Amino acid sequence: MSLSLLCPDAFLSPLEIDQAVARALAEDLGRAGDVTSTATIPADARAHACVVARKSGVMSGLPLVVAAFKKLAPEIEITAHARDGAAVAARIVVMDVAGPARAVLGAERVALNLLGRLSGVATATHEFVRRVEGTRTRICCTRKTTPGLRALEKYAVRCGGGFNHRFGLDDAILIKDNHIAVAGGIRAVLERAKACAGHLVKIEIEVDNLAQLEEVLAVGLADAVLLDNMSIDDMRKAVAMVAGRVPLEASGGITLDTIAAVASTGVDYASSGSITHSAPSLDVALDIEI
Amino acid sequence: MSLSLLCPDAFLSPLEIDQAVARALAEDLGRAGDVTSTATIPADARAHACVVARKSGVMSGLPLVVAAFKKLAPEIEITAHARDGAAVAARIVVMDVAGPARAVLGAERVALNLLGRLSGVATATHEFVRRVEGTRTRICCTRKTTPGLRALEKYAVRCGGGFNHRFGLDDAILIKDNHIAVAGGIRAVLERAKACAGHLVKIEIEVDNLAQLEEVLAVGLADAVLLDNMSIDDMRKAVAMVAGRVPLEASGGITLDTIAAVASTGVDYASSGSITHSAPSLDVALDIEI
Amino acid sequence: MSLSLLCPDAFLSPLEIDQAVARALAEDLGRAGDVTSTATIPADARAHACVVARKSGVMSGLPLVVAAFKKLAPEIEITAHARDGAAVAARIVVMDVAGPARAVLGAERVALNLLGRLSGVATATHEFVRRVEGTRTRICCTRKTTPGLRALEKYAVRCGGGFNHRFGLDDAILIKDNHIAVAGGIRAVLERAKACAGHLVKIEIEVDNLAQLEEVLAVGLADAVLLDNMSIDDMRKAVAMVAGRVPLEASGGITLDTIAAVASTGVDYASSGSITHSAPSLDVALDIEI
Amino acid sequence: MSLSLLCPDAFLSPLEIDQAVARALAEDLGRAGDVTSTATIPADARAHACVVARKSGVMSGLPLVVAAFKKLAPEIEITAHARDGAAVAARIVVMDVAGPARAVLGAERVALNLLGRLSGVATATHEFVRRVEGTRTRICCTRKTTPGLRALEKYAVRCGGGFNHRFGLDDAILIKDNHIAVAGGIRAVLERAKACAGHLVKIEIEVDNLAQLEEVLAVGLADAVLLDNMSIDDMRKAVAMVAGRVPLEASGGITLDTIAAVASTGVDYASSGSITHSAPSLDVALDIEI
Amino acid sequence: MSLSLLCPDAFLSPLEIDQAVARALAEDLGRAGDVTSTATIPADARAHACVVARKSGVMSGLPLVVAAFKKLAPEIEITAHARDGAAVAARIVVMDVAGPARAVLGAERVALNLLGRLSGVATATHEFVRRVEGTRTRICCTRKTTPGLRALEKYAVRCGGGFNHRFGLDDAILIKDNHIAVAGGIRAVLERAKACAGHLVKIEIEVDNLAQLEEVLAVGLADAVLLDNMSIDDMRKAVAMVAGRVPLEASGGITLDTIAAVASTGVDYASSGSITHSAPSLDVALDIEI
Amino acid sequence: MSLSLLCPDAFLSPLEIDQAVARALAEDLGRAGDVTSTATIPADARAHACVVARKSGVMSGLPLVVAAFKKLAPEIEITAHARDGAAVAARIVVMDVAGPARAVLGAERVALNLLGRLSGVATATHEFVRRVEGTRTRICCTRKTTPGLRALEKYAVRCGGGFNHRFGLDDAILIKDNHIAVAGGIRAVLERAKACAGHLVKIEIEVDNLAQLEEVLAVGLADAVLLDNMSIDDMRKAVAMVAGRVPLEASGGITLDTIAAVASTGVDYASSGSITHSAPSLDVALDIEI
């Protein structure tokens, strides 16, 4: 039940999974472990359990569920009925779990917290994605992620059909107003960035208005342009001005209500922090029989 | 600017703060650090910045903001205008930050992600708390927290005026349906738990109906009883039956819409997972001048 | 050979075992590993070894012995002839170990140090426990544990028949003289503690004399009372005064010589730091044939 | 108040101190920190405290006490009245501590547990050392140390006037019976060890009787010889046989009762596991005024 | 003496510096620390020392030298006479260090090992850079770095005037022969990569011959093309074919002897693993007076 | 495929292997893992690969190669055709690797970087070793190792036929000029060192000239003497003076050109930092078929 089979297109280091699960288990088991189960469930009792999505949504985190149970008892047997990225209906059983009862109960909350959080992000992403179907606009995330879970949440965004923005401050250049101001203008800042950047680092620049966009196009060193808090009308003009020369990303306060209008302008990407920082958890549960 | 002054009643190990901030910074700075600022901002440039709450809410996480900036540049100067637990209006400046521009920009997102997430939890908690004002009911959290952030989110719940349930599987006994079934009934499970538990470990038991509650009261070993998914009517009957002998906690699907009714029954605690697992981030920002 | 089978009632997170063993092995193997065995024992030599209790005592730590050997060579075969918590006579073989000779020798000292230390704690606890047989008094530990081994030593206390006090400063409230003084008296401090504590946190208060005890009973918010360094006579009076309303814990300088007298007073718990901080190691050895 | 001033001859990496203190604090503060003090002591209250040795003994661990308090509040002021290695009488104040009351209370137990444990080892060592005064015999430790505390306990042995044996399996060669047997005898094993060892690695070999000792002397490659469980009479003969050509270490069941006799034989070293694995903690306390 | 002042254009997370130095010190100080200095240098002795480049070269790692000394004694005073990236002549003093003698000696080797290694990489890089002066070709590194030191070595490459290739498998797409073969050809693989990649991820593809290059240009989705082990003649033809539409990187067996010829072809980048994996250390020393 | 079988005489803790491989994989896989292979290679594709030495050299690091592949996919099958320490000709296949294609590609660079670096050290060592064949001189390393890789590089030195000097500042005493000066001369420093050192710690002293050597011999407490930067002629005189009473180590600027002359003097050890700090990587590659 490896990551690659539970999610064929996982852009996620397997080491991240292991670390996140180990940290979450340590946090929940604390010093004395599951005292309730140790006190009341015999050591040799066995349990069968079903992971159930109580609400419909998009799965993300199934490999972490596997890892959580296996960490407490390697002999636990797990059968998956869904893969990450799958849209499932309410009340669907996505996994069967069988093994020592204490281990099943001991890993339950960690498994569900991980699956619920990531599936919540995937589901929120997917809601945006559905609104832009048929357009050229792709939904993408930001760096506004839950501290400590960035790689996992970026993975969940992909499970939901979205695309990833930068993973950190280090893997691409994103020039904002302060950088422009300090460097002495758009041409200066782009030239300075280009002079530093290796050939495998993209440069994106944020613009507030069409005049700035024009200047960026004139300089010609940007790999992408972020339209910051522009009106729908200006976005449309921006798309026309650019005419495909550079990808355009719309950003700033985009909601489920506004995303269709944003996409109608023809921008290439629309990014939203809310799909990571404010996505409600998907309601998932473990139905257990001992 | 120590934790104890920014939040006089913080139930949170200071080591948790340090670890969470270090992990979040490592996640965001990656291998090469803030390449954009390094490329475009001189090493000796200085910045002044204001941490602003863009929406009204309850603050939680200010000590982590301090820690994030100090970690990148110990000489950064910070003046706090609010404490954790304070309700602030929209557009209020809660902190002034002054120091090396690269460090201010480098820690910006981490500081905001932490503050936004924890203030989101505090604010969500506070909304529940306000609905139960004037009743005996206290709002409390669950173990449905974001993996890796439990201690911080539990702290945020307190900032919002809520109370904490268990921090993990190890610091209290909470007997659920499976434990009862395997142990052979309510009396058996309570006796077994009591026989194991030290005198500083509380025992709570979950009941689904009034008959079970009656049995619990007859056995008399529980320190608290959780009423699981009961109707408002049954909760009211439960309160009458118990007559103050043991604290009652209402749990299961409690929302902002239903919390007032729940509180009207006279239960001692109402617990909600949504205040931690599904609270939207509070919108906080850093206004920077370099 | 899982923890749950080697000790059916283990209140101990399995992650603690793994960490403690890994840390101890790293400490002993250092940078170059077991240079003596590498130099003198062929890589393919095999060994059979017996873990022997040289003195009689109570076993604690067998799962850690398993983990230590398996960490160096997963293929090592281990048969256990005792479980944690078992009282064994001198010269009893508690485990058979068979596998690569270098791994057996490489893990020997770590396995024995862990088993000796924890069995020492269990044995010391058990000596107290035997002195109180037939009374209502339970033996319990304190926070005076070996730094870095608290969870393991608390587990060993249980193996010896004792009960656990707080695991740390965070999982229960224990009000001492300084807290009372600063808060302005017993009523004030108990009310303040109760106002802060969640419903799953117990509150214990330390009293020096019967007048304080009376005040505590009058306030009525304490879940337990610690009688600090009281005379046997006063303990007896305290038990009479309390009449079962709240558990009483005797503490302070209790030794094997005095424990029977303490128990004769009818206190519910007698706590001793010496069972963890000053227990001599149990003498255990590995008899090896290569 | 640096390590080097509190103990001028400390053979201990300063990084070990930091790690041990951080681990012990994390263990004690857990997730929510010192809930009792947070609930009952104002954030701005200050405390003055004295570290007192309740029993006479040899100090070891004062730099760790400093580190523990400073870790919770860098502004805590500490004045030391003794150095590690000093023999102090009962009721002596060894340190004054002044600072935020919550931090003083929060680090109290960790500081005392570390100081008590290490001073216990130093005191136990010193008792052996005093019995051999006036002889050529030096007391030394073994690898029978508390898991996770080896470097600190080895340091404590030195504070007590003892000497250190190997720190781990990797920093010297110690050939025992199994190595001799597998390698095919004393000459073979010594030649094999010598052929592998670098010129900065010492080789010690364990012998059970005088015939083996004679063979070792004939081969001539050992830097030291361990006399394992020999009678006092045989030790004396061994000293005569060796005539200073190689240091002799007596080992095996040496106690305070027998150490003088052992030393009277003229052996160079007498090693005892009990000074580390079974030393009772020294009784140290913190007298606090808030 | 912050990183940003010692190297104004450092693309390196400050957390990497701290970790690398802590790990190196732990590795060198081991369990007992600097036993020689503890045994022979008084605790209060002070030393003055000069960091000297014994051979000419390009500095890289000075901030790590500072961190190493400060970690052992925060009060050590350091004056830098050079910055990272500076070319220094043989026998130049690059830093003055003054403080406790034991700390100066204790950190000496770690400081020099770090400075020597990174300056070695910077110097090797600079030798390539000098050979391509006046051409459009930039020197860049590969992922053939020393395990555990990648971010630092990539930083050293920049100090030497080079540029950085990918930092890991995750921050850019580099399509090689196996990927092309499995995906079913150049068009298929590029389309698949483009369909997955976010807009801030660059795509580079490796080609072995001009026919492949032509196909890449026809598809038009690559951000860069790597010419793998091509002849100088073919490189020149490739440059002509591409005519500036996409950056070209020459790779494979490029040495100091061949780099000028490679650069003469007009390629944009020439990458060499040898500047990281096989650069000899720069000879640096610490001249100490106590 | 355990370490002990891949290298029968490995002086290396198995925990070091695990840590080094985990750290290197984390460094290379970053947050999103191998994005190229995830995008272009199906999850169920399998690969067969050969680890090839492109240049002749001495193998070191094969167990780390195994660990790297197994860490990404435990089911990967590996057949080794060489052991560490073996001299292999160019173009020899040293290992066959078969398993999931993504895992093979994902671990490729880490495996090769580790194998190349360590085999580079082993090969460089072996070149020195061959020059001293037939003499009594042994080649040994220094503490001038790559930060973070010391234990592995010391292991590689042994694979190449060399011997190990100190592993750190803590496992032997090496007295240099500063120690002599501060302690007040050679007799004073040796007596002080001897008074501190345990009987399993060797003492080596560095001398600059024959007069110092004479003084060392007169004092008679050193276990080894390091001849620092002496002329060949003086080395020869030193050997004659010492006449086998103590091992002599020649050190300082020894190269492949001078090593034969050094060895001809009859010194016991010749140490060289260059075999670790400046050894070029051995050229190793992975030939993959998917």
Coordinates of C-alpha atoms in Angstrom, one line a residue, chain A:
Chain A
M1 CA 0.0 0.0 0.0
S2 CA 2.6 2.5 -1.1
L3 CA 2.2 6.2 -1.6
S4 CA 2.7 5.9 -5.3
L5 CA -0.2 3.5 -5.6
L6 CA -2.6 5.4 -3.4
C7 CA -1.9 8.5 -5.3
P8 CA -0.2 8.0 -8.7
D9 CA 0.6 11.7 -9.1
A10 CA 1.8 12.6 -5.7
F11 CA 4.2 15.5 -5.6
L12 CA 5.3 14.9 -2.1
S13 CA 8.5 13.5 -0.6
P14 CA 7.8 10.2 1.2
L15 CA 9.9 11.4 4.1
E16 CA 7.4 14.2 4.7
I17 CA 4.7 11.6 5.3
D18 CA 6.8 9.7 7.8
Q19 CA 7.7 12.8 9.7
A20 CA 4.2 14.3 9.8
V21 CA 2.7 11.0 11.1
A22 CA 5.4 10.4 13.7
R23 CA 5.0 14.0 15.0
A24 CA 1.2 13.7 15.2
L25 CA 1.3 10.4 17.0
A26 CA 3.8 11.6 19.5
E27 CA 1.6 14.6 20.1
D28 CA -1.5 12.5 20.7
L29 CA 0.0 9.5 22.6
G30 CA 2.1 11.7 24.9
R31 CA 4.0 10.0 27.6
A32 CA 1.6 7.3 28.8
G33 CA -0.1 6.4 25.5
D34 CA -3.8 5.6 25.2
V35 CA -4.5 5.0 28.8
T36 CA -8.2 4.4 28.3
S37 CA -7.7 1.5 25.9
T38 CA -4.8 0.0 27.9
A39 CA -7.1 0.0 30.9
T40 CA -10.1 -1.4 29.3
I41 CA -9.2 -3.4 26.2
P42 CA -7.3 -6.7 26.4
A43 CA -3.9 -6.7 24.8
D44 CA -4.9 -9.5 22.4
A45 CA -8.3 -8.1 21.3
R46 CA -8.6 -7.4 17.6
A47 CA -10.7 -4.8 15.8
H48 CA -12.0 -4.2 12.4
A49 CA -12.7 -0.7 11.4
C50 CA -13.9 1.3 8.4
V51 CA -12.7 4.8 7.4
V52 CA -15.8 6.6 6.3
A53 CA -16.3 9.9 4.6
R54 CA -19.3 11.4 6.4
K55 CA -19.6 14.2 3.9
S56 CA -18.9 14.1 0.2
G57 CA -15.5 15.5 -0.8
V58 CA -12.2 14.8 -2.4
M59 CA -9.8 12.4 -0.7
S60 CA -6.3 13.4 0.3
G61 CA -4.2 11.8 3.0
L62 CA -4.9 8.1 2.6
P63 CA -1.2 7.2 2.6
L64 CA -0.9 9.0 5.9
V65 CA -3.7 7.0 7.3
V66 CA -1.9 3.9 6.3
A67 CA 1.3 5.2 7.9
A68 CA -0.4 6.1 11.2
F69 CA -1.8 2.7 11.7
K70 CA 1.3 0.8 10.6
K71 CA 3.5 2.9 12.9
L72 CA 1.6 1.5 15.9
A73 CA 1.3 -2.0 14.6
P74 CA 3.1 -3.0 11.4
E75 CA 0.8 -6.1 11.2
I76 CA -2.4 -4.0 10.8
E77 CA -4.0 -4.9 7.4
I78 CA -5.4 -2.2 5.3
T79 CA -7.5 -2.3 2.2
A80 CA -8.1 1.0 0.4
H81 CA -11.2 1.5 -1.7
A82 CA -10.3 4.9 -2.9
R83 CA -7.2 6.9 -3.9
D84 CA -6.2 10.3 -3.1
G85 CA -7.7 12.7 -5.6
A86 CA -10.9 10.7 -5.8
A87 CA -14.2 12.5 -5.2
V88 CA -16.3 10.4 -2.9
A89 CA -19.9 10.6 -1.9
A90 CA -21.1 10.8 1.7
R91 CA -21.1 7.6 3.7
I92 CA -18.6 5.9 1.4
V93 CA -16.2 3.5 3.1
V94 CA -12.7 4.5 1.8
M95 CA -10.6 2.0 3.8
D96 CA -10.9 -1.2 5.8
V97 CA -8.5 -1.6 8.7
A98 CA -8.0 -4.8 10.7
G99 CA -5.6 -5.5 13.5
P100 CA -4.9 -5.2 17.3
A101 CA -7.7 -3.2 18.9
R102 CA -5.4 -1.1 21.0
A103 CA -3.4 0.0 18.0
V104 CA -6.5 0.7 15.9
L105 CA -7.9 2.9 18.7
G106 CA -4.6 4.5 19.4
A107 CA -4.0 5.7 15.9
E108 CA -7.7 6.6 15.2
R109 CA -7.7 10.3 16.0
V110 CA -4.3 11.0 14.3
A111 CA -5.4 9.2 11.2
L112 CA -8.7 11.1 11.0
N113 CA -7.1 14.5 11.9
L114 CA -4.7 14.1 9.0
L115 CA -7.2 12.8 6.5
G116 CA -9.8 15.3 7.5
R117 CA -7.5 18.3 7.2
L118 CA -6.0 17.3 3.9
S119 CA -9.3 16.2 2.4
G120 CA -10.7 19.5 3.6
V121 CA -8.0 21.3 1.6
A122 CA -8.6 19.1 -1.4
T123 CA -12.3 19.5 -1.3
A124 CA -12.1 23.3 -0.9
T125 CA -9.7 23.4 -3.9
H126 CA -12.0 21.2 -5.9
E127 CA -14.9 23.6 -5.4
F128 CA -12.8 26.4 -7.0
V129 CA -11.7 24.0 -9.7
R130 CA -15.2 23.1 -10.7
R131 CA -16.1 26.8 -11.0
V132 CA -13.4 27.3 -13.6
E133 CA -14.1 24.2 -15.7
G134 CA -14.1 25.0 -19.4
T135 CA -11.8 28.1 -18.9
R136 CA -8.1 28.3 -19.3
T137 CA -7.7 29.3 -15.6
R138 CA -6.0 27.0 -13.2
I139 CA -6.5 27.3 -9.5
C140 CA -3.4 27.6 -7.4
C141 CA -2.4 27.9 -3.8
T142 CA -0.2 30.4 -1.9
R143 CA 2.2 30.2 1.0
K144 CA -0.7 30.9 3.4
T145 CA -0.6 27.4 4.7
T146 CA -0.8 25.8 8.2
P147 CA 2.6 26.1 9.8
G148 CA 4.3 22.7 9.8
L149 CA 2.0 21.2 7.1
R150 CA 3.0 23.1 4.0
A151 CA 4.2 20.2 1.9
L152 CA 1.2 18.1 2.8
E153 CA -1.3 20.9 2.1
K154 CA 0.3 21.7 -1.2
Y155 CA -0.1 18.0 -2.0
A156 CA -3.7 18.2 -1.0
V157 CA -4.2 21.2 -3.4
R158 CA -3.0 18.9 -6.2
C159 CA -5.4 16.2 -5.1
G160 CA -8.2 18.7 -5.4
G161 CA -7.2 19.5 -9.0
G162 CA -5.2 22.7 -8.2
F163 CA -1.7 23.7 -9.0
N164 CA 1.1 24.7 -6.6
H165 CA 2.6 28.1 -6.2
R166 CA 6.0 28.5 -4.5
F167 CA 6.8 25.9 -1.8
G168 CA 8.8 28.5 0.1
L169 CA 10.8 31.7 -0.1
D170 CA 13.6 29.8 -1.8
D171 CA 12.3 28.1 -4.9
A172 CA 11.2 31.0 -7.0
I173 CA 11.4 34.8 -7.1
L174 CA 8.3 36.7 -6.4
I175 CA 8.8 40.5 -6.5
K176 CA 6.4 42.6 -4.5
D177 CA 5.8 46.3 -4.0
N178 CA 8.5 46.7 -1.4
H179 CA 11.1 45.0 -3.5
I180 CA 10.2 47.3 -6.4
A181 CA 10.4 50.4 -4.3
V182 CA 13.7 49.6 -2.7
A183 CA 15.4 48.5 -5.9
G184 CA 14.3 51.7 -7.6
G185 CA 11.6 50.6 -10.0
I186 CA 10.4 47.7 -12.1
R187 CA 13.3 47.7 -14.6
A188 CA 15.9 47.9 -11.9
V189 CA 14.3 45.2 -9.8
L190 CA 13.8 42.8 -12.6
E191 CA 17.4 43.2 -13.9
R192 CA 18.7 42.7 -10.4
A193 CA 16.6 39.6 -9.9
K194 CA 17.6 38.2 -13.3
A195 CA 21.3 38.8 -12.6
C196 CA 21.0 36.7 -9.5
A197 CA 18.7 33.9 -10.5
G198 CA 19.9 30.7 -11.9
H199 CA 18.4 29.4 -15.1
L200 CA 16.0 27.1 -13.2
V201 CA 14.5 29.8 -11.0
K202 CA 11.4 31.5 -12.3
I203 CA 10.7 35.2 -11.7
E204 CA 7.3 36.5 -11.0
I205 CA 6.4 40.1 -10.4
E206 CA 3.4 41.6 -8.7
V207 CA 1.7 44.6 -10.3
D208 CA -1.1 46.8 -9.0
N209 CA -2.2 48.4 -12.2
L210 CA -1.9 48.2 -16.0
A211 CA 0.8 50.9 -16.2
Q212 CA 3.0 48.7 -14.1
L213 CA 2.1 45.7 -16.2
E214 CA 3.1 47.6 -19.3
E215 CA 6.4 48.4 -17.8
V216 CA 7.0 44.8 -16.9
L217 CA 6.2 43.7 -20.5
A218 CA 8.6 46.3 -21.8
V219 CA 11.4 45.0 -19.6
G220 CA 10.6 41.5 -20.6
L221 CA 12.5 39.5 -17.9
A222 CA 9.5 38.2 -15.9
D223 CA 8.4 34.6 -16.3
A224 CA 5.0 35.4 -14.8
V225 CA 3.0 38.4 -13.6
L226 CA 0.8 38.5 -10.6
L227 CA -2.2 40.9 -10.9
D228 CA -2.7 42.0 -7.3
N229 CA -6.3 42.9 -6.3
M230 CA -7.2 44.1 -9.8
S231 CA -10.8 44.7 -10.9
I232 CA -12.3 42.2 -13.2
D233 CA -12.2 44.8 -15.9
D234 CA -8.5 45.5 -15.5
M235 CA -7.8 41.8 -15.5
R236 CA -9.5 41.5 -18.8
K237 CA -7.4 44.4 -20.1
A238 CA -4.3 42.8 -18.8
V239 CA -5.0 39.6 -20.6
A240 CA -5.5 41.5 -23.8
M241 CA -2.3 43.5 -23.3
V242 CA -0.2 40.5 -22.5
A243 CA -1.6 38.4 -25.4
G244 CA -0.1 35.2 -24.1
R245 CA 3.5 36.5 -23.9
V246 CA 3.7 35.6 -20.1
P247 CA 1.3 33.8 -17.8
L248 CA -0.9 35.9 -15.7
E249 CA -1.9 35.1 -12.1
A250 CA -4.9 36.8 -10.5
S251 CA -4.6 37.1 -6.8
G252 CA -6.2 38.9 -3.8
G253 CA -9.5 38.2 -2.2
I254 CA -10.7 35.7 -4.7
T255 CA -13.7 33.7 -3.4
L256 CA -16.0 31.0 -4.6
D257 CA -18.4 33.9 -5.5
T258 CA -15.9 35.7 -7.6
I259 CA -13.8 33.0 -9.1
A260 CA -16.0 32.4 -12.2
A261 CA -15.8 36.1 -13.1
V262 CA -12.0 36.0 -12.6
A263 CA -11.7 33.0 -14.8
S264 CA -13.9 34.7 -17.5
T265 CA -11.1 37.3 -18.0
G266 CA -8.8 34.7 -19.4
V267 CA -6.1 34.8 -16.7
D268 CA -3.9 31.7 -16.6
Y269 CA -3.9 31.2 -12.8
A270 CA -6.1 32.3 -9.9
S271 CA -4.6 31.9 -6.5
S272 CA -6.4 31.7 -3.2
G273 CA -5.0 31.4 0.3
S274 CA -8.3 30.4 1.6
I275 CA -8.1 26.9 0.2
T276 CA -5.3 26.2 2.6
H277 CA -5.6 28.5 5.5
S278 CA -9.4 28.5 6.0
A279 CA -10.6 25.2 4.5
P280 CA -12.9 23.4 7.0
S281 CA -11.9 19.8 7.7
L282 CA -13.7 17.1 5.8
D283 CA -15.9 15.1 8.2
V284 CA -14.3 11.6 8.3
A285 CA -14.8 8.9 10.8
L286 CA -13.7 5.5 11.9
D287 CA -16.5 2.9 12.5
I288 CA -15.0 0.3 14.8
E289 CA -16.0 -3.2 15.8
I290 CA -14.0 -5.0 18.4

